[in-house]
Structure formats: structure tokens, C-alpha cells
Amino acid sequence: MDTHQNTALTRALAEVPGPLPTSGVIHITLPHTDRFTIVGNHLAQHPDLSCTAVGIAVRIQSLPQGTEVSIKALAARCKEGEKRIAAALRELEAHGYLERFRDRLPGKKVITRTVFCNQPAALVHPRRPAAEAHPRPATSAPVCVPAVIPSPPVRVPAVIPVQAPAPEASVAPPAPSAPLFVPRVPPPTAPKTPRRPLPRPSELTPELDRAATAFLSDLHRHAPQFFLSEDDVRQLVPGVAAWLERAARPDAIRSALTDDPPQPLHRPAKLLTHRLTELLPPAPPGVDDLAALARPRVTVTPFQTCDDCDRAFRSPTPGHCRDCRAEHAEHAEHAQAAA
């Protein structure tokens, strides 16, 4: 069965001015002459409202005053169930678009009233009148005011009244505050950290170059998805040579480079460059470093046996214990005194 083509949209698309975008939506904007509702972008692009809540808000805003908008009434008009509609109404109520309260009629009957505001930010931060925001300078010259033909009265839907400051009192300008809704404008791209260069050996000898080239050329036999071109092999040779210089075994290098690749793998050379750079093993320790590891950290003084009293004591060399040395020193002093 052939796919149905909308020829009207195709003709309208040909009349869109300017070059068409390569991706994303293409808008065909036609002016409305009847049966339309104005919806602000603060609602259509609200970052915290679900698409169901935005759709319910547009549906309520398009209905005339006095229309029943309870959960059951909306469920009868929409395809969504009562649970989703109730959750959407709670979202709108939490963000100030909707308010439900009970009202007692003169006959003691209690009803539930639903108030919907199409722009709640204007209630929180009301705009100052243009005459008050930009006062006109007083002049002595007469001002000619053209005659204004009165227009017929227009029925305006009821809104929640906002008490404005008295005109005769001097009101200070309101302090700047954070906007109620933040426009969804993507932040500027943060500068990226420069990538680390591919490791290189201290000296790319002919032996290292041949071994690295053979390793990369033979890599596809062990991992078929890592099939490299000749240019890729020449670019990756210094990185593999740096691993071989650090005494890494070929099977260990192959396992580190090819284990658990992403599926599907589109650019194997780019993945190998990343892994050769980020998983580079440390340089092997030198002879002096290994000698420092083999050297004992704590020197233990051995036990010795006193030549006079056979008492055990710690000393690097054989001889007498501390008491015998003190006794010998005391005898020597007495001998010198007697002489």
C-alpha cells in the first residue's frame, strides 16, 4: 500500500522563504482569522511542566467562560484518563496557572470554583503603567489633543484584580527580582579541555617501529572490528611503541585496547588513540628504585653477651654491658686517685 502524501504541505513547503534547515522542524506559519487562542511561550516551553499539563492548560484556556473543567468533564473531552488529568491539574496549580477553591452560594450551597490565569508571572510582578514609567515633562505651552471617537464597549473576561499603588503617593521602583520563569536558552558552550597527545617513546628505534607496526597490522586477526588503514597504523605506531618501551607484553596491550568495545564501532582508530593515551602504564622502576625496595627500612641492633657477667645486651659490637662498663670506669677513677 502506498504511503499517503500530503500534497498541500508539499506545495506550502516550496513557498517557505530562505534556505531550509538541514535537521529539525520546519514551520509553515499561516495567519489565523478565527477560532484561535494566544498561548505564551512561558507555558508552551515551561521547563517543569509535563506535556500533558501544557496540553490541558491550552485546552482550558481555549474554552469559553463558564465551561465545566472538572476532572470528569475534562476526561470526557480528552483521551487521557482521570489520573493523568488530575496529575496535570496539580502541576498547573503548583505553578500558579490554576487555582481551585470552595465558594458558598447565598442558598448555602457549596460549589468548587476553578480560576485559570494565562500569565501568572504578571500577577506576581505587575507592570507599571506607561504614563508612570515614563512621565511626560510639564510644559507651559498648550497641547492639542485630537478628538477620540469612543469605541463600542468590549466584553473583557474577568481576571483576578491586582491592587495598584495610589497615583498621588510616590512609589519607589520595585527591587529587581529573579524572573518567575527562565527562558529555555541553551548556555554558551564551555571551553573543552585540550586532549592529551598520543604518548611517544623516548626514542623511536627501528626495532620498536617494526614491532609496533606488526602489532597494529595483526590486530584485526584477534579483533575483526579493529581493521585499520595504513594511515591509521602510521599514526598509532608511536603510542604502541611507548607501551612496548615500558615493558608491556603484546597480549596485555591487545587486551587493554580491544576489550569491551562500543557497539557498533564506527571509528576504531579514534578508540585506540584514546585507550593508548588514557591507559598508558607507568614506566618500569630502575635499578636504584628496586635496590631501595630491597633495602630494609629498620636496622635492628643485635644482641651481645657481656664478657664479664654474661648478661645479654644490644650493641653493634661485642664487649661489656652498661653496668660492667660503669663499674670498670669507677675502678679506673679509684686507681687514678690512689696514684
Short mmCIF file of C-alpha atoms in Angstrom, two decimals:
data_model
loop_
_atom_site.label_atom_id
_atom_site.label_comp_id
_atom_site.label_asym_id
_atom_site.label_seq_id
_atom_site.Cartn_x
_atom_site.Cartn_y
_atom_site.Cartn_z
CA MET A 1 0.00 0.00 0.00
CA ASP A 2 1.42 3.39 -1.00
CA THR A 3 2.21 5.95 1.67
CA HIS A 4 -0.26 8.83 1.76
CA GLN A 5 1.38 12.09 0.70
CA ASN A 6 0.08 15.49 1.80
CA THR A 7 0.38 17.49 -1.41
CA ALA A 8 -0.85 20.69 0.27
CA LEU A 9 2.06 20.61 2.72
CA THR A 10 4.45 19.86 -0.11
CA ARG A 11 3.27 22.93 -2.04
CA ALA A 12 3.44 25.10 1.09
CA LEU A 13 6.95 23.84 1.83
CA ALA A 14 8.12 25.01 -1.58
CA GLU A 15 6.97 28.55 -0.71
CA VAL A 16 8.89 28.79 2.60
CA PRO A 17 11.34 31.71 2.21
CA GLY A 18 15.04 31.26 2.80
CA PRO A 19 17.13 28.09 2.92
CA LEU A 20 15.56 25.17 4.80
CA PRO A 21 17.36 23.78 7.88
CA THR A 22 19.21 20.51 7.44
CA SER A 23 17.57 18.99 10.53
CA GLY A 24 14.79 19.70 12.98
CA VAL A 25 11.30 21.06 12.49
CA ILE A 26 10.29 23.30 9.58
CA HIS A 27 7.49 25.77 10.44
CA ILE A 28 4.79 26.65 7.91
CA THR A 29 3.12 29.66 9.58
CA LEU A 30 -0.29 30.74 8.31
CA PRO A 31 -2.19 33.64 9.95
CA HIS A 32 -5.34 32.73 11.92
CA THR A 33 -8.51 34.67 11.16
CA ASP A 34 -10.95 32.95 13.53
CA ARG A 35 -11.10 30.30 16.27
CA PHE A 36 -7.60 30.78 17.70
CA THR A 37 -6.12 31.12 21.19
CA ILE A 38 -2.97 33.04 22.10
CA VAL A 39 -0.60 30.91 24.21
CA GLY A 40 2.57 32.32 25.72
CA ASN A 41 5.93 30.59 25.34
CA HIS A 42 6.26 30.63 29.13
CA LEU A 43 3.57 27.92 29.08
CA ALA A 44 4.39 26.16 25.82
CA GLN A 45 8.11 25.86 26.74
CA HIS A 46 7.77 25.61 30.53
CA PRO A 47 10.78 23.61 31.75
CA ASP A 48 8.98 22.00 34.72
CA LEU A 49 5.55 21.17 33.25
CA SER A 50 4.83 17.89 31.52
CA CYS A 51 3.44 17.84 28.00
CA THR A 52 0.13 16.60 29.40
CA ALA A 53 -0.10 19.59 31.75
CA VAL A 54 0.74 22.01 28.90
CA GLY A 55 -1.93 20.42 26.69
CA ILE A 56 -4.57 20.56 29.45
CA ALA A 57 -3.69 24.22 30.09
CA VAL A 58 -4.13 25.07 26.40
CA ARG A 59 -7.45 23.19 26.32
CA ILE A 60 -8.75 25.08 29.39
CA GLN A 61 -7.53 28.41 28.00
CA SER A 62 -9.39 27.83 24.73
CA LEU A 63 -12.74 27.11 26.43
CA PRO A 64 -15.27 29.93 26.99
CA GLN A 65 -16.02 31.19 30.48
CA GLY A 66 -18.41 29.09 32.49
CA THR A 67 -17.38 25.80 30.87
CA GLU A 68 -17.07 22.90 33.31
CA VAL A 69 -13.38 21.96 33.70
CA SER A 70 -13.54 19.36 36.45
CA ILE A 71 -11.56 16.16 36.20
CA LYS A 72 -14.53 14.17 34.92
CA ALA A 73 -15.52 16.88 32.45
CA LEU A 74 -12.00 17.06 31.01
CA ALA A 75 -11.77 13.25 30.88
CA ALA A 76 -14.94 13.23 28.79
CA ARG A 77 -13.39 15.73 26.33
CA CYS A 78 -9.83 14.32 26.21
CA LYS A 79 -8.31 10.90 25.55
CA GLU A 80 -6.28 11.00 28.78
CA GLY A 81 -7.63 9.21 31.83
CA GLU A 82 -8.76 10.84 35.06
CA LYS A 83 -5.47 10.06 36.87
CA ARG A 84 -3.32 11.80 34.25
CA ILE A 85 -5.69 14.78 34.10
CA ALA A 86 -5.68 15.07 37.91
CA ALA A 87 -1.85 15.00 37.96
CA ALA A 88 -1.72 17.66 35.21
CA LEU A 89 -4.11 19.93 37.14
CA ARG A 90 -1.95 19.57 40.25
CA GLU A 91 1.10 20.63 38.20
CA LEU A 92 -0.72 23.70 36.89
CA GLU A 93 -1.89 24.51 40.40
CA ALA A 94 1.65 24.23 41.77
CA HIS A 95 3.00 26.68 39.16
CA GLY A 96 0.27 29.29 39.58
CA TYR A 97 -1.74 28.72 36.39
CA LEU A 98 -4.71 27.17 38.16
CA GLU A 99 -6.45 27.65 41.49
CA ARG A 100 -9.41 25.71 42.88
CA PHE A 101 -11.34 26.85 45.95
CA ARG A 102 -14.76 26.28 47.51
CA ASP A 103 -17.38 29.04 47.47
CA ARG A 104 -20.67 29.18 49.37
CA LEU A 105 -23.65 30.46 47.42
CA PRO A 106 -26.47 32.53 49.06
CA GLY A 107 -28.61 29.40 49.32
CA LYS A 108 -25.92 27.72 51.48
CA LYS A 109 -24.84 25.56 48.58
CA VAL A 110 -21.08 24.96 48.38
CA ILE A 111 -19.51 24.79 44.91
CA THR A 112 -15.95 24.46 43.64
CA ARG A 113 -14.68 27.34 41.52
CA THR A 114 -11.74 26.96 39.14
CA VAL A 115 -9.72 30.06 38.22
CA PHE A 116 -7.24 29.84 35.35
CA CYS A 117 -4.67 32.59 34.67
CA ASN A 118 -2.93 32.62 31.30
CA GLN A 119 0.07 34.60 32.62
CA PRO A 120 0.68 34.16 36.36
CA ALA A 121 4.02 35.97 36.20
CA ALA A 122 2.13 39.22 35.53
CA LEU A 123 0.25 38.77 38.82
CA VAL A 124 3.47 38.28 40.79
CA HIS A 125 5.32 41.16 39.07
CA PRO A 126 2.67 43.58 37.69
CA ARG A 127 3.83 46.02 35.04
CA ARG A 128 3.79 49.73 35.78
CA PRO A 129 1.59 51.90 33.56
CA ALA A 130 3.38 53.56 30.66
CA ALA A 131 2.48 57.06 31.91
CA GLU A 132 4.00 56.30 35.31
CA ALA A 133 7.08 54.58 33.94
CA HIS A 134 7.86 57.43 31.51
CA PRO A 135 6.34 60.71 32.89
CA ARG A 136 5.97 63.47 30.35
CA PRO A 137 7.70 66.79 31.23
CA ALA A 138 5.31 69.59 32.17
CA THR A 139 5.25 72.43 29.62
CA SER A 140 3.52 75.79 29.70
CA ALA A 141 2.55 75.64 26.04
CA PRO A 142 -0.93 74.34 25.29
CA VAL A 143 -1.11 70.84 23.95
CA CYS A 144 -3.52 69.94 21.21
CA VAL A 145 -5.35 66.72 21.91
CA PRO A 146 -7.11 65.15 18.93
CA ALA A 147 -10.68 64.14 19.33
CA VAL A 148 -11.14 60.46 20.05
CA ILE A 149 -14.18 58.66 18.74
CA PRO A 150 -15.48 56.42 21.51
CA SER A 151 -15.46 52.78 20.58
CA PRO A 152 -18.25 50.40 21.49
CA PRO A 153 -17.77 48.58 24.78
CA VAL A 154 -15.85 45.32 24.56
CA ARG A 155 -16.52 42.46 26.91
CA VAL A 156 -13.29 41.55 28.69
CA PRO A 157 -13.06 38.22 30.54
CA ALA A 158 -12.92 38.55 34.29
CA VAL A 159 -9.44 38.41 35.80
CA ILE A 160 -8.18 38.50 39.32
CA PRO A 161 -7.89 42.20 40.36
CA VAL A 162 -4.48 43.50 41.30
CA GLN A 163 -4.34 46.49 43.65
CA ALA A 164 -2.17 49.21 42.11
CA PRO A 165 -0.38 51.88 44.18
CA ALA A 166 -2.11 55.21 44.68
CA PRO A 167 -1.19 57.72 41.95
CA GLU A 168 -0.55 60.58 44.34
CA ALA A 169 1.86 58.64 46.58
CA SER A 170 5.47 58.45 45.45
CA VAL A 171 6.23 54.78 44.98
CA ALA A 172 9.81 53.64 44.77
CA PRO A 173 10.64 51.43 41.78
CA PRO A 174 10.39 47.74 42.68
CA ALA A 175 13.62 46.00 43.53
CA PRO A 176 14.89 43.69 40.81
CA SER A 177 13.99 40.10 41.49
CA ALA A 178 14.55 36.82 39.77
CA PRO A 179 12.05 36.10 36.99
CA LEU A 180 9.38 33.55 37.71
CA PHE A 181 10.13 31.59 34.55
CA VAL A 182 13.56 31.31 32.99
CA PRO A 183 13.59 31.09 29.18
CA ARG A 184 14.95 27.86 27.83
CA VAL A 185 18.01 29.30 26.13
CA PRO A 186 20.96 26.91 25.90
CA PRO A 187 24.01 28.17 27.81
CA PRO A 188 27.15 29.04 25.87
CA THR A 189 29.36 26.08 25.17
CA ALA A 190 32.01 25.70 27.85
CA PRO A 191 35.60 25.51 26.62
CA LYS A 192 36.72 21.92 26.30
CA THR A 193 39.86 20.67 27.95
CA PRO A 194 42.51 20.04 25.29
CA ARG A 195 43.11 16.37 24.65
CA ARG A 196 46.32 14.78 25.80
CA PRO A 197 48.70 14.00 22.94
CA LEU A 198 49.41 10.43 21.90
CA PRO A 199 52.30 9.04 24.01
CA ARG A 200 55.65 8.66 22.31
CA PRO A 201 58.73 6.66 23.30
CA SER A 202 61.90 8.38 24.39
CA GLU A 203 63.47 7.18 21.12
CA LEU A 204 61.57 5.51 18.28
CA THR A 205 64.19 2.95 17.30
CA PRO A 206 63.80 0.81 14.16
CA GLU A 207 63.15 -2.24 16.35
CA LEU A 208 60.29 -0.51 18.21
CA ASP A 209 58.85 0.82 14.93
CA ARG A 210 58.80 -2.65 13.34
CA ALA A 211 57.30 -4.29 16.43
CA ALA A 212 54.55 -1.64 16.77
CA THR A 213 53.72 -1.79 13.05
CA ALA A 214 53.46 -5.59 13.13
CA PHE A 215 51.28 -5.43 16.25
CA LEU A 216 48.79 -2.97 14.70
CA SER A 217 48.70 -4.73 11.32
CA ASP A 218 47.94 -8.06 13.02
CA LEU A 219 45.31 -6.60 15.39
CA HIS A 220 42.31 -7.39 13.14
CA ARG A 221 43.06 -11.12 13.29
CA HIS A 222 42.33 -11.13 17.03
CA ALA A 223 39.54 -8.47 16.93
CA PRO A 224 37.93 -8.22 13.45
CA GLN A 225 36.24 -4.88 14.18
CA PHE A 226 39.68 -3.24 14.62
CA PHE A 227 40.59 -3.22 10.92
CA LEU A 228 42.98 -0.28 10.40
CA SER A 229 44.14 1.52 7.31
CA GLU A 230 47.79 2.18 6.53
CA ASP A 231 47.48 5.83 7.62
CA ASP A 232 45.88 4.76 10.91
CA VAL A 233 48.75 2.33 11.55
CA ARG A 234 51.38 5.03 10.95
CA GLN A 235 49.61 7.44 13.30
CA LEU A 236 49.26 4.85 16.10
CA VAL A 237 52.78 3.40 15.90
CA PRO A 238 54.34 5.90 18.40
CA GLY A 239 51.68 5.10 21.00
CA VAL A 240 52.19 1.33 20.78
CA ALA A 241 55.97 1.87 20.80
CA ALA A 242 55.64 3.83 24.06
CA TRP A 243 53.81 0.84 25.61
CA LEU A 244 56.45 -1.60 24.35
CA GLU A 245 59.21 0.64 25.71
CA ARG A 246 57.58 0.39 29.14
CA ALA A 247 57.94 -3.42 29.07
CA ALA A 248 54.24 -4.09 28.31
CA ARG A 249 53.58 -7.53 26.83
CA PRO A 250 51.84 -7.64 23.39
CA ASP A 251 48.97 -9.75 24.71
CA ALA A 252 48.44 -7.31 27.59
CA ILE A 253 48.41 -4.37 25.14
CA ARG A 254 45.94 -6.19 22.87
CA SER A 255 43.64 -6.96 25.79
CA ALA A 256 43.71 -3.36 27.06
CA LEU A 257 42.99 -1.91 23.61
CA THR A 258 40.30 -4.28 22.29
CA ASP A 259 38.34 -5.48 25.35
CA ASP A 260 34.68 -4.40 25.57
CA PRO A 261 34.48 -2.02 22.56
CA PRO A 262 31.30 0.02 21.95
CA GLN A 263 28.71 -1.49 19.66
CA PRO A 264 28.65 -0.61 16.84
CA LEU A 265 32.25 0.55 16.48
CA HIS A 266 32.43 3.22 13.78
CA ARG A 267 35.94 4.68 14.28
CA PRO A 268 38.38 2.07 15.68
CA ALA A 269 41.44 4.32 15.22
CA LYS A 270 39.89 7.01 17.44
CA LEU A 271 39.12 4.46 20.17
CA LEU A 272 42.67 3.08 20.02
CA THR A 273 44.09 6.61 20.30
CA HIS A 274 42.00 7.27 23.39
CA ARG A 275 42.95 4.00 25.09
CA LEU A 276 46.64 4.28 24.21
CA THR A 277 46.67 7.72 25.85
CA GLU A 278 44.48 7.14 28.91
CA LEU A 279 45.59 3.59 29.84
CA LEU A 280 49.35 4.13 29.42
CA PRO A 281 51.15 2.03 32.07
CA PRO A 282 53.82 3.62 34.28
CA ALA A 283 57.49 3.38 33.41
CA PRO A 284 59.24 0.33 34.95
CA PRO A 285 61.31 1.09 38.05
CA GLY A 286 65.07 1.49 37.71
CA VAL A 287 67.87 -0.40 39.45
CA ASP A 288 68.16 2.20 42.22
CA ASP A 289 64.41 2.05 42.88
CA LEU A 290 64.47 -1.73 43.17
CA ALA A 291 67.52 -1.55 45.48
CA ALA A 292 65.62 0.86 47.71
CA LEU A 293 62.76 -1.63 47.90
CA ALA A 294 65.12 -4.50 48.78
CA ARG A 295 66.91 -2.44 51.43
CA PRO A 296 65.44 -2.98 54.98
CA ARG A 297 63.72 0.08 56.29
CA VAL A 298 64.54 -0.51 60.03
CA THR A 299 68.04 -1.51 61.25
CA VAL A 300 67.82 -3.98 64.16
CA THR A 301 70.69 -3.87 66.69
CA PRO A 302 71.78 -7.46 67.51
CA PHE A 303 72.10 -8.96 70.99
CA GLN A 304 75.59 -9.35 72.53
CA THR A 305 76.76 -11.24 75.64
CA CYS A 306 78.72 -9.34 78.28
CA ASP A 307 82.27 -10.61 78.65
CA ASP A 308 82.16 -10.26 82.47
CA CYS A 309 78.63 -11.05 83.68
CA ASP A 310 77.27 -12.95 80.65
CA ARG A 311 74.27 -10.60 80.55
CA ALA A 312 72.56 -10.09 77.17
CA PHE A 313 72.50 -6.53 75.84
CA ARG A 314 72.02 -4.84 72.45
CA SER A 315 75.14 -3.47 70.79
CA PRO A 316 76.57 -3.44 67.27
CA THR A 317 79.90 -4.82 68.62
CA PRO A 318 80.77 -7.33 71.38
CA GLY A 319 82.00 -6.02 74.76
CA HIS A 320 80.63 -5.23 78.19
CA CYS A 321 77.14 -4.32 79.29
CA ARG A 322 76.30 -0.89 80.66
CA ASP A 323 76.68 -1.86 84.36
CA CYS A 324 80.05 -3.52 83.77
CA ARG A 325 81.27 -0.50 81.80
CA ALA A 326 80.25 1.78 84.69
CA GLU A 327 81.98 -0.48 87.20
CA HIS A 328 85.18 -0.51 85.14
CA ALA A 329 85.10 3.27 84.89
CA GLU A 330 84.67 3.56 88.67
CA HIS A 331 87.66 1.25 89.32
CA ALA A 332 89.76 3.31 86.95
CA GLU A 333 88.88 6.52 88.81
CA HIS A 334 89.83 4.98 92.16
CA ALA A 335 93.13 3.76 90.75
CA GLN A 336 93.96 7.21 89.44
CA ALA A 337 93.03 8.77 92.80
CA ALA A 338 95.22 6.31 94.71
CA ALA A 339 98.17 7.01 92.45
#
